[in-house]
Amino acid sequence: LEQKALQLQMNPHFIFNVLNGIKALGNTGKIDELNKTISQFSVLLRSILNNSRKEEISLQEEIDYLKNYIELEQNMSSKLFTFQIHTNLNNIDPEEILIPSMLIQPFIENCIKHGIQLNKEGKIDVNFDVIHNFLNCTIIDNGIGFNQSKKENQNHSSIAIKVSKERIEKISTKNSFLINEVVEATKIKGTKVWFKIPLKTDY
């Protein structure tokens, strides 16, 4: 029930920011940008409502949803960042791979809200790889690092991250989830989230 409630939940702050952004675009008369943002937001809301009723969705649906969500965050956030999504699926069509719905977005949101810095262009890389009958997902950002983020956001309790981790561990094997800091020459360069779930297809 807790997981289903989280699937149905959308961050009210995000909705508030999008609506404020739409209002601001309307006031500036940027009609093309206004229409694009409204269109993206409506597609995002529709996919959230549809996917929240499903136990599983296709990987392609998840990728499309993530692209839409991240592009909206780019428009609404005061932080500057880019993103890339890569797939290496051993010639399996992403439409045919099934994954639990609403699984990855909380990790992306955490990157944007608590990792990326205001004074530095952020980067988020999402990779999906099929390895030995598992779908591996890796999310890497170039932010302040996981431990520093926890220190700066002591009052922030990421229930969505906790439940996503529990969902992954219930459907996968032990040692199927990791969060590590990216370290180069003793300097923290960001955070890496990795998890794997059993590969499931609809054929």
GROMACS .gro file of N, CA, C and O in nm, residues 13 18 41 48 82 85 91 104 109 147 160 162 164 172-173 182 185 196:
model
   72
   13HIS      N    1   0.554   2.047  -0.493
   13HIS     CA    2   0.644   2.158  -0.522
   13HIS      C    3   0.677   2.164  -0.670
   13HIS      O    4   0.688   2.271  -0.729
   18VAL      N    5   0.607   2.427  -1.193
   18VAL     CA    6   0.568   2.423  -1.334
   18VAL      C    7   0.457   2.525  -1.361
   18VAL      O    8   0.463   2.600  -1.460
   41PHE      N    9   0.386   1.920  -1.990
   41PHE     CA   10   0.328   1.898  -1.857
   41PHE      C   11   0.205   1.808  -1.866
   41PHE      O   12   0.185   1.718  -1.783
   48ILE      N   13   0.190   0.976  -1.576
   48ILE     CA   14   0.194   0.943  -1.433
   48ILE      C   15   0.065   0.874  -1.391
   48ILE      O   16   0.066   0.772  -1.322
   82THR      N   17   2.252   1.933  -1.796
   82THR     CA   18   2.220   1.857  -1.915
   82THR      C   19   2.200   1.711  -1.875
   82THR      O   20   2.237   1.671  -1.765
   85ILE      N   21   2.053   0.983  -2.189
   85ILE     CA   22   2.004   0.849  -2.158
   85ILE      C   23   2.058   0.753  -2.263
   85ILE      O   24   2.037   0.773  -2.383
   91ASN      N   25   2.039  -0.595  -2.837
   91ASN     CA   26   1.945  -0.603  -2.950
   91ASN      C   27   1.801  -0.633  -2.911
   91ASN      O   28   1.720  -0.673  -2.995
  104ILE      N   29   1.242   0.487  -1.134
  104ILE     CA   30   1.370   0.556  -1.152
  104ILE      C   31   1.362   0.706  -1.123
  104ILE      O   32   1.459   0.767  -1.079
  109GLU      N   33   1.526   1.287  -0.950
  109GLU     CA   34   1.484   1.405  -0.873
  109GLU      C   35   1.587   1.437  -0.765
  109GLU      O   36   1.618   1.553  -0.739
  147ASN      N   37   2.730   1.192   0.038
  147ASN     CA   38   2.747   1.221   0.181
  147ASN      C   39   2.731   1.369   0.213
  147ASN      O   40   2.669   1.407   0.313
  160ALA      N   41   1.084   0.840  -0.088
  160ALA     CA   42   1.074   0.780  -0.221
  160ALA      C   43   1.198   0.698  -0.254
  160ALA      O   44   1.189   0.589  -0.310
  162LYS      N   45   1.402   0.556  -0.034
  162LYS     CA   46   1.401   0.441   0.056
  162LYS      C   47   1.308   0.332   0.001
  162LYS      O   48   1.345   0.214  -0.004
  164SER      N   49   1.196   0.300  -0.310
  164SER     CA   50   1.247   0.250  -0.438
  164SER      C   51   1.354   0.144  -0.414
  164SER      O   52   1.357   0.041  -0.482
  172SER      N   53   1.472  -0.831  -0.677
  172SER     CA   54   1.603  -0.871  -0.729
  172SER      C   55   1.677  -0.953  -0.624
  172SER      O   56   1.621  -0.997  -0.524
  173THR      N   57   1.805  -0.974  -0.648
  173THR     CA   58   1.888  -1.052  -0.556
  173THR      C   59   1.951  -0.960  -0.452
  173THR      O   60   1.939  -0.838  -0.460
  182VAL      N   61   3.141   0.932  -0.659
  182VAL     CA   62   3.241   0.922  -0.766
  182VAL      C   63   3.363   1.001  -0.721
  182VAL      O   64   3.356   1.122  -0.696
  185ALA      N   65   4.113   1.120  -0.796
  185ALA     CA   66   4.230   1.184  -0.732
  185ALA      C   67   4.190   1.243  -0.597
  185ALA      O   68   4.221   1.359  -0.565
  196LYS      N   69   2.018  -0.340  -1.023
  196LYS     CA   70   1.981  -0.435  -1.128
  196LYS      C   71   1.853  -0.507  -1.086
  196LYS      O   72   1.828  -0.530  -0.968
   0.00000   0.00000   0.00000
